[in-house]
Amino acid sequence: MSSRFPGFQKALIMAVGVLTLCTAAVVSFAFSNRTRACLDAPRAGDLYMARISALRPGVTATSYALLRVEEVRGDRIVARASSERSSNKRRIYRQLDEVKRKAAAFAPSDVFMLPRDDLRELHDRGVILVARHLDS
């Protein structure tokens, strides 16, 4: 672009910036809605990416893992943690997509019973970061 149109360049850059922000907002809104819908109506097979260290009293090192809802028992859910833990949440996030393609290993003895009414609060506090129904 030539310098003969400085106003046009500024307007174009501003338009691209606004479009980028709008796209990010729409994607974030859809992502958040999917997570909230899953937390409001948990089902067996649902997957949560969680800061697992926050669910263990006395654990100070931050680690992330997947939780798979095994069953919903009235006002509680029973969830089993994946065997793999990582301090890198991106690594665990990638597992979220891989679970559908291949079987992820879930620890047989690492079970959490969480109050169903606390799921949204756990999400708001950043303990549960992402939630997905198995079919979504």
Coordinates of N, CA, C and O in Angstrom, one line a residue:
M1 N 0.8 -1.2 0.0 CA 0.0 0.0 0.0 C 0.9 1.2 0.0 O 1.9 1.3 0.7
S2 N 0.5 2.2 -0.7 CA 1.3 3.4 -0.8 C 1.0 4.4 0.3 O -0.1 4.3 1.0
S3 N 1.9 5.3 0.5 CA 1.7 6.3 1.6 C 0.7 7.4 1.1 O 0.4 8.3 1.9
R4 N 0.2 7.3 -0.1 CA -0.8 8.2 -0.5 C -2.1 8.0 0.2 O -3.0 8.9 0.2
F5 N -2.3 6.9 0.8 CA -3.6 6.6 1.5 C -3.4 6.2 3.0 O -3.8 5.1 3.4
P6 N -2.8 7.1 3.7 CA -2.5 6.8 5.1 C -3.8 6.5 5.9 O -3.8 5.7 6.8
G7 N -4.9 7.2 5.7 CA -6.1 7.0 6.4 C -6.7 5.6 6.1 O -7.2 5.0 6.9
F8 N -6.6 5.2 4.8 CA -7.1 3.9 4.4 C -6.3 2.8 5.1 O -6.9 1.8 5.6
Q9 N -5.0 2.9 5.2 CA -4.1 1.9 5.9 C -4.5 1.8 7.4 O -4.7 0.7 7.9
K10 N -4.7 2.9 8.0 CA -5.1 2.9 9.4 C -6.5 2.2 9.6 O -6.7 1.4 10.5
A11 N -7.4 2.6 8.7 CA -8.8 2.0 8.8 C -8.7 0.5 8.5 O -9.4 -0.3 9.2
L12 N -7.9 0.1 7.6 CA -7.8 -1.4 7.3 C -7.2 -2.1 8.5 O -7.7 -3.2 8.8
I13 N -6.2 -1.6 9.0 CA -5.6 -2.2 10.2 C -6.5 -2.3 11.4 O -6.7 -3.3 12.0
M14 N -7.3 -1.2 11.6 CA -8.3 -1.2 12.6 C -9.4 -2.2 12.4 O -9.8 -2.9 13.3
A15 N -9.8 -2.3 11.1 CA -10.9 -3.3 10.8 C -10.4 -4.7 11.0 O -11.2 -5.5 11.5
V16 N -9.2 -5.0 10.6 CA -8.7 -6.4 10.8 C -8.6 -6.7 12.3 O -8.9 -7.8 12.8
G17 N -8.2 -5.7 13.1 CA -8.1 -5.9 14.6 C -9.5 -6.1 15.2 O -9.6 -7.0 16.0
V18 N -10.5 -5.4 14.8 CA -11.8 -5.5 15.3 C -12.4 -6.9 14.9 O -13.0 -7.6 15.7
L19 N -12.1 -7.3 13.6 CA -12.6 -8.6 13.2 C -12.0 -9.7 13.9 O -12.6 -10.7 14.3
T20 N -10.7 -9.6 14.2 CA -10.0 -10.6 15.0 C -10.6 -10.7 16.4 O -10.8 -11.8 16.9
L21 N -10.8 -9.6 17.1 CA -11.4 -9.6 18.4 C -12.8 -10.2 18.4 O -13.1 -11.0 19.3
C22 N -13.6 -9.8 17.4 CA -14.9 -10.4 17.3 C -14.9 -11.9 17.2 O -15.7 -12.6 17.8
T23 N -14.1 -12.4 16.3 CA -13.9 -13.8 16.1 C -13.5 -14.5 17.3 O -14.1 -15.6 17.7
A24 N -12.6 -14.0 18.0 CA -12.1 -14.6 19.3 C -13.2 -14.6 20.3 O -13.4 -15.6 21.0
A25 N -14.0 -13.6 20.4 CA -15.1 -13.5 21.3 C -16.2 -14.6 21.0 O -16.7 -15.2 21.9
V26 N -16.5 -14.7 19.8 CA -17.5 -15.7 19.4 C -17.0 -17.1 19.7 O -17.8 -18.0 20.2
V27 N -15.8 -17.4 19.4 CA -15.2 -18.8 19.6 C -15.2 -19.0 21.1 O -15.6 -20.1 21.6
S28 N -14.8 -18.0 21.9 CA -14.7 -18.2 23.4 C -16.1 -18.4 23.9 O -16.3 -19.2 24.8
F29 N -17.1 -17.7 23.4 CA -18.5 -17.8 23.9 C -19.0 -19.2 23.6 O -19.6 -19.8 24.5
A30 N -18.8 -19.7 22.4 CA -19.2 -21.1 22.1 C -18.5 -22.1 22.9 O -19.1 -23.1 23.4
F31 N -17.2 -21.9 23.1 CA -16.4 -22.9 24.0 C -16.9 -22.9 25.4 O -17.1 -23.9 26.0
S32 N -17.2 -21.7 25.9 CA -17.6 -21.6 27.3 C -19.0 -22.1 27.5 O -19.3 -22.8 28.5
N33 N -19.9 -21.9 26.5 CA -21.3 -22.5 26.5 C -21.2 -24.0 26.5 O -22.0 -24.6 27.3
R34 N -20.4 -24.6 25.7 CA -20.3 -26.1 25.7 C -19.8 -26.6 27.0 O -20.4 -27.6 27.5
T35 N -18.8 -25.9 27.6 CA -18.4 -26.4 29.0 C -19.4 -26.2 30.0 O -19.7 -27.1 30.8
R36 N -20.1 -25.1 30.0 CA -21.2 -24.8 31.0 C -22.3 -25.8 30.9 O -22.9 -26.3 31.9
A37 N -22.7 -26.1 29.6 CA -23.8 -27.1 29.4 C -23.4 -28.5 29.9 O -24.2 -29.2 30.5
C38 N -22.2 -28.8 29.8 CA -21.7 -30.1 30.3 C -21.6 -30.1 31.8 O -22.0 -31.2 32.4
L39 N -21.3 -29.0 32.4 CA -21.2 -29.0 33.9 C -22.6 -29.0 34.5 O -22.8 -29.5 35.6
D40 N -23.6 -28.3 33.8 CA -24.9 -28.3 34.3 C -25.7 -29.6 34.2 O -26.6 -29.9 35.0
A41 N -25.3 -30.4 33.2 CA -26.0 -31.7 33.0 C -25.0 -32.8 32.8 O -24.8 -33.3 31.6
P42 N -24.2 -33.1 33.8 CA -23.2 -34.2 33.6 C -23.7 -35.5 33.3 O -24.8 -35.9 33.7
R43 N -23.0 -36.3 32.4 CA -23.4 -37.6 32.0 C -22.2 -38.5 32.1 O -21.0 -38.1 32.0
A44 N -22.4 -39.8 32.3 CA -21.3 -40.8 32.3 C -20.6 -40.7 30.9 O -21.2 -40.5 29.9
G45 N -19.3 -40.7 31.0 CA -18.5 -40.5 29.8 C -18.0 -39.1 29.6 O -17.1 -38.9 28.8
D46 N -18.5 -38.1 30.2 CA -18.1 -36.8 30.1 C -16.6 -36.7 30.4 O -16.1 -37.4 31.3
L47 N -15.9 -35.8 29.8 CA -14.5 -35.5 30.1 C -14.3 -34.1 30.6 O -14.8 -33.2 30.0
Y48 N -13.5 -34.0 31.6 CA -13.1 -32.7 32.2 C -11.6 -32.6 32.2 O -10.9 -33.5 32.6
M49 N -11.1 -31.5 31.7 CA -9.7 -31.2 31.9 C -9.6 -30.4 33.2 O -10.3 -29.4 33.4
A50 N -8.8 -30.9 34.2 CA -8.8 -30.3 35.5 C -7.4 -30.1 36.1 O -6.5 -30.8 35.7
R51 N -7.3 -29.1 36.9 CA -6.1 -28.9 37.7 C -6.2 -29.8 38.9 O -6.8 -29.5 39.9
I52 N -5.8 -31.0 38.6 CA -6.0 -32.1 39.6 C -5.4 -31.9 40.9 O -5.9 -32.3 41.9
S53 N -4.3 -31.1 40.9 CA -3.6 -30.8 42.2 C -4.5 -30.0 43.1 O -4.4 -30.1 44.4
A54 N -5.5 -29.2 42.6 CA -6.4 -28.5 43.4 C -7.4 -29.4 44.1 O -8.1 -28.9 45.0
L55 N -7.6 -30.6 43.6 CA -8.6 -31.5 44.2 C -8.0 -32.4 45.2 O -8.7 -33.1 45.9
R56 N -6.7 -32.3 45.4 CA -6.0 -33.1 46.4 C -5.5 -32.2 47.5 O -4.6 -31.4 47.3
P57 N -6.0 -32.4 48.7 CA -5.5 -31.5 49.9 C -4.0 -31.8 50.1 O -3.5 -32.9 50.0
G58 N -3.3 -30.7 50.3 CA -1.9 -30.8 50.6 C -0.9 -30.8 49.4 O 0.3 -30.8 49.6
V59 N -1.5 -31.0 48.2 CA -0.6 -31.0 47.0 C -0.3 -29.6 46.6 O -1.2 -28.8 46.4
T60 N 1.0 -29.3 46.5 CA 1.4 -27.9 46.2 C 1.8 -27.7 44.7 O 1.6 -26.7 44.2
A61 N 2.4 -28.8 44.1 CA 2.8 -28.7 42.7 C 1.6 -28.7 41.8 O 0.8 -29.6 41.9
T62 N 1.5 -27.8 40.9 CA 0.4 -27.8 40.0 C 0.5 -28.9 38.9 O 1.6 -29.0 38.3
S63 N -0.5 -29.7 38.8 CA -0.6 -30.7 37.7 C -2.0 -30.8 37.2 O -3.0 -30.5 37.9
Y64 N -2.1 -31.1 35.9 CA -3.3 -31.2 35.2 C -3.5 -32.7 34.8 O -2.6 -33.4 34.5
A65 N -4.8 -33.1 34.6 CA -5.1 -34.4 34.2 C -6.6 -34.3 33.6 O -7.3 -33.4 33.8
L66 N -7.0 -35.4 32.9 CA -8.3 -35.5 32.5 C -9.1 -36.3 33.6 O -8.6 -37.1 34.3
L67 N -10.4 -35.9 33.7 CA -11.3 -36.7 34.6 C -12.4 -37.2 33.7 O -12.9 -36.4 32.8
R68 N -12.7 -38.5 33.8 CA -13.8 -39.0 33.1 C -15.0 -39.4 34.1 O -14.7 -40.1 35.1
V69 N -16.1 -38.8 33.8 CA -17.3 -39.1 34.7 C -17.7 -40.6 34.5 O -18.0 -41.0 33.4
E70 N -17.6 -41.3 35.6 CA -18.0 -42.7 35.5 C -19.5 -42.9 35.7 O -20.1 -43.7 35.1
E71 N -20.1 -42.1 36.6 CA -21.5 -42.2 36.9 C -22.0 -40.9 37.6 O -21.2 -40.2 38.2
V72 N -23.2 -40.7 37.5 CA -23.9 -39.6 38.2 C -24.8 -40.2 39.2 O -25.7 -41.0 38.8
R73 N -24.5 -39.9 40.5 CA -25.3 -40.5 41.6 C -26.1 -39.4 42.3 O -25.6 -38.8 43.2
G74 N -27.3 -39.1 41.8 CA -28.0 -38.0 42.4 C -27.3 -36.7 42.4 O -27.1 -36.1 41.4
D75 N -26.9 -36.2 43.6 CA -26.2 -34.9 43.7 C -24.7 -35.0 43.7 O -24.0 -34.0 43.9
R76 N -24.2 -36.2 43.3 CA -22.7 -36.3 43.2 C -22.3 -37.0 41.8 O -23.1 -37.7 41.3
I77 N -21.1 -36.7 41.4 CA -20.6 -37.4 40.3 C -19.4 -38.2 40.7 O -18.7 -37.8 41.7
V78 N -19.2 -39.3 40.1 CA -18.0 -40.1 40.4 C -17.1 -40.0 39.1 O -17.6 -40.3 38.0
A79 N -15.9 -39.5 39.3 CA -15.0 -39.3 38.2 C -13.7 -40.0 38.4 O -13.2 -40.0 39.6
R80 N -13.1 -40.5 37.4 CA -11.8 -41.2 37.5 C -10.8 -40.4 36.7 O -11.0 -39.9 35.6
A81 N -9.6 -40.2 37.3 CA -8.5 -39.4 36.7 C -7.7 -40.2 35.7 O -7.5 -41.4 35.9
S82 N -7.2 -39.6 34.7 CA -6.3 -40.2 33.7 C -5.0 -40.5 34.4 O -4.6 -39.9 35.4
S83 N -4.3 -41.5 33.9 CA -3.0 -41.9 34.5 C -2.0 -40.9 34.2 O -1.1 -40.6 35.0
E84 N -2.1 -40.2 33.1 CA -1.1 -39.2 32.7 C -1.4 -37.9 33.4 O -2.5 -37.3 33.3
R85 N -0.4 -37.3 34.0 CA -0.4 -36.0 34.7 C 0.6 -35.1 34.0 O 1.7 -35.6 33.6
S86 N 0.4 -33.8 34.0 CA 1.4 -32.9 33.5 C 1.3 -31.6 34.1 O 0.2 -31.1 34.4
S87 N 2.4 -30.9 34.2 CA 2.3 -29.5 34.6 C 2.0 -28.6 33.5 O 1.7 -27.4 33.6
N88 N 2.0 -29.1 32.3 CA 1.7 -28.4 31.0 C 0.3 -28.7 30.6 O -0.1 -29.8 30.1
K89 N -0.6 -27.7 30.8 CA -2.0 -27.9 30.5 C -2.3 -28.1 29.0 O -3.3 -28.8 28.7
R90 N -1.5 -27.6 28.2 CA -1.7 -27.8 26.7 C -1.5 -29.3 26.4 O -2.2 -29.8 25.5
R91 N -0.6 -30.0 27.0 CA -0.4 -31.4 26.8 C -1.6 -32.2 27.2 O -2.1 -33.1 26.4
I92 N -2.3 -31.9 28.3 CA -3.5 -32.5 28.7 C -4.6 -32.1 27.8 O -5.5 -33.0 27.5
Y93 N -4.7 -30.9 27.4 CA -5.7 -30.5 26.5 C -5.7 -31.3 25.2 O -6.7 -31.7 24.6
R94 N -4.5 -31.5 24.7 CA -4.4 -32.4 23.4 C -5.0 -33.8 23.7 O -5.6 -34.4 22.8
Q95 N -4.8 -34.3 24.9 CA -5.3 -35.6 25.2 C -6.9 -35.6 25.1 O -7.5 -36.6 24.8
L96 N -7.5 -34.5 25.4 CA -8.9 -34.4 25.4 C -9.5 -34.8 24.0 O -10.4 -35.5 23.9
D97 N -8.8 -34.4 23.0 CA -9.2 -34.7 21.6 C -8.8 -36.2 21.3 O -9.5 -36.9 20.5
E98 N -7.7 -36.6 21.8 CA -7.2 -38.0 21.5 C -8.0 -39.1 22.1 O -8.0 -40.2 21.7
V99 N -8.7 -38.7 23.2 CA -9.5 -39.8 23.9 C -10.5 -40.4 23.0 O -10.8 -41.6 23.1
K100 N -11.1 -39.6 22.1 CA -12.1 -40.1 21.2 C -11.5 -41.0 20.1 O -12.1 -41.9 19.7
R101 N -10.2 -40.8 19.8 CA -9.6 -41.6 18.7 C -9.0 -42.9 19.3 O -8.9 -43.9 18.6
K102 N -8.5 -42.8 20.5 CA -7.9 -44.0 21.1 C -8.2 -44.0 22.6 O -8.6 -43.0 23.2
A103 N -8.1 -45.1 23.2 CA -8.4 -45.3 24.6 C -7.3 -44.7 25.5 O -6.2 -45.0 25.3
A104 N -7.7 -43.8 26.3 CA -6.7 -43.2 27.3 C -6.8 -44.1 28.5 O -7.8 -44.7 28.9
A105 N -5.6 -44.1 29.2 CA -5.6 -44.9 30.4 C -6.1 -44.0 31.6 O -5.6 -42.9 31.8
F106 N -7.0 -44.6 32.3 CA -7.5 -44.0 33.5 C -7.1 -44.8 34.7 O -7.3 -46.0 34.7
A107 N -6.6 -44.2 35.7 CA -6.1 -44.9 36.9 C -7.3 -45.5 37.7 O -8.3 -44.9 38.0
P108 N -7.2 -46.8 37.9 CA -8.3 -47.6 38.5 C -8.6 -47.1 39.9 O -9.7 -47.2 40.4
S109 N -7.6 -46.6 40.7 CA -7.8 -46.3 42.1 C -7.9 -44.8 42.3 O -8.2 -44.3 43.4
D110 N -7.8 -43.9 41.3 CA -7.8 -42.5 41.4 C -9.2 -42.0 41.1 O -9.4 -41.5 40.0
V111 N -10.1 -42.1 42.1 CA -11.5 -41.7 41.9 C -11.8 -40.5 42.8 O -11.4 -40.4 43.9
F112 N -12.6 -39.6 42.2 CA -13.1 -38.4 42.9 C -14.6 -38.5 42.9 O -15.2 -38.8 42.0
M113 N -15.1 -38.1 44.1 CA -16.6 -37.9 44.2 C -16.8 -36.4 44.4 O -16.3 -35.8 45.4
L114 N -17.4 -35.8 43.5 CA -17.6 -34.3 43.5 C -19.1 -34.0 43.6 O -19.9 -34.6 42.9
P115 N -19.4 -33.0 44.4 CA -20.8 -32.6 44.5 C -21.2 -32.0 43.1 O -20.5 -31.1 42.6
R116 N -22.3 -32.4 42.6 CA -22.7 -31.9 41.3 C -22.9 -30.4 41.3 O -22.6 -29.7 40.3
D117 N -23.4 -29.9 42.4 CA -23.7 -28.4 42.5 C -22.4 -27.6 42.6 O -22.4 -26.4 42.4
D118 N -21.2 -28.3 42.8 CA -20.0 -27.6 42.9 C -19.2 -27.5 41.6 O -18.2 -26.8 41.5
L119 N -19.7 -28.2 40.5 CA -19.0 -28.2 39.3 C -18.8 -26.8 38.7 O -17.7 -26.5 38.2
R120 N -19.8 -26.0 38.7 CA -19.7 -24.7 38.1 C -18.7 -23.8 38.9 O -17.9 -23.1 38.3
E121 N -18.8 -24.0 40.2 CA -17.8 -23.2 41.1 C -16.4 -23.6 40.8 O -15.5 -22.8 40.7
L122 N -16.2 -25.0 40.6 CA -14.9 -25.5 40.3 C -14.4 -24.9 39.0 O -13.2 -24.6 38.8
H123 N -15.3 -24.7 38.0 CA -14.9 -24.1 36.7 C -14.6 -22.7 36.9 O -13.6 -22.2 36.4
D124 N -15.4 -22.0 37.7 CA -15.2 -20.5 37.9 C -13.9 -20.3 38.6 O -13.2 -19.3 38.4
R125 N -13.5 -21.2 39.5 CA -12.2 -21.1 40.2 C -11.0 -21.6 39.4 O -9.8 -21.5 39.9
G126 N -11.2 -22.1 38.2 CA -10.1 -22.6 37.4 C -9.6 -23.9 37.7 O -8.5 -24.3 37.3
V127 N -10.4 -24.7 38.4 CA -10.1 -26.1 38.8 C -10.5 -27.0 37.6 O -9.7 -27.8 37.1
I128 N -11.7 -26.9 37.1 CA -12.1 -27.5 35.9 C -12.0 -26.5 34.8 O -12.7 -25.5 34.9
L129 N -11.2 -26.8 33.8 CA -10.9 -25.8 32.8 C -11.8 -26.0 31.6 O -12.3 -25.0 31.0
V130 N -12.0 -27.2 31.2 CA -12.8 -27.6 30.0 C -13.6 -28.8 30.3 O -13.2 -29.7 31.0
A131 N -14.9 -28.8 29.8 CA -15.7 -30.0 30.0 C -16.4 -30.3 28.7 O -16.8 -29.4 28.0
R132 N -16.4 -31.6 28.3 CA -17.1 -32.0 27.1 C -17.9 -33.2 27.3 O -17.5 -34.2 28.0
H133 N -19.1 -33.2 26.7 CA -19.8 -34.5 26.6 C -19.0 -35.4 25.6 O -18.4 -34.9 24.7
L134 N -19.1 -36.6 25.8 CA -18.3 -37.6 25.0 C -18.7 -37.5 23.5 O -17.8 -37.6 22.7
D135 N -19.9 -37.1 23.2 CA -20.4 -37.1 21.9 C -20.2 -35.7 21.2 O -20.6 -35.5 20.1
S136 N -19.6 -34.7 21.9 CA -19.4 -33.4 21.3 C -18.0 -33.1 21.0 O -17.1 -33.8 21.4

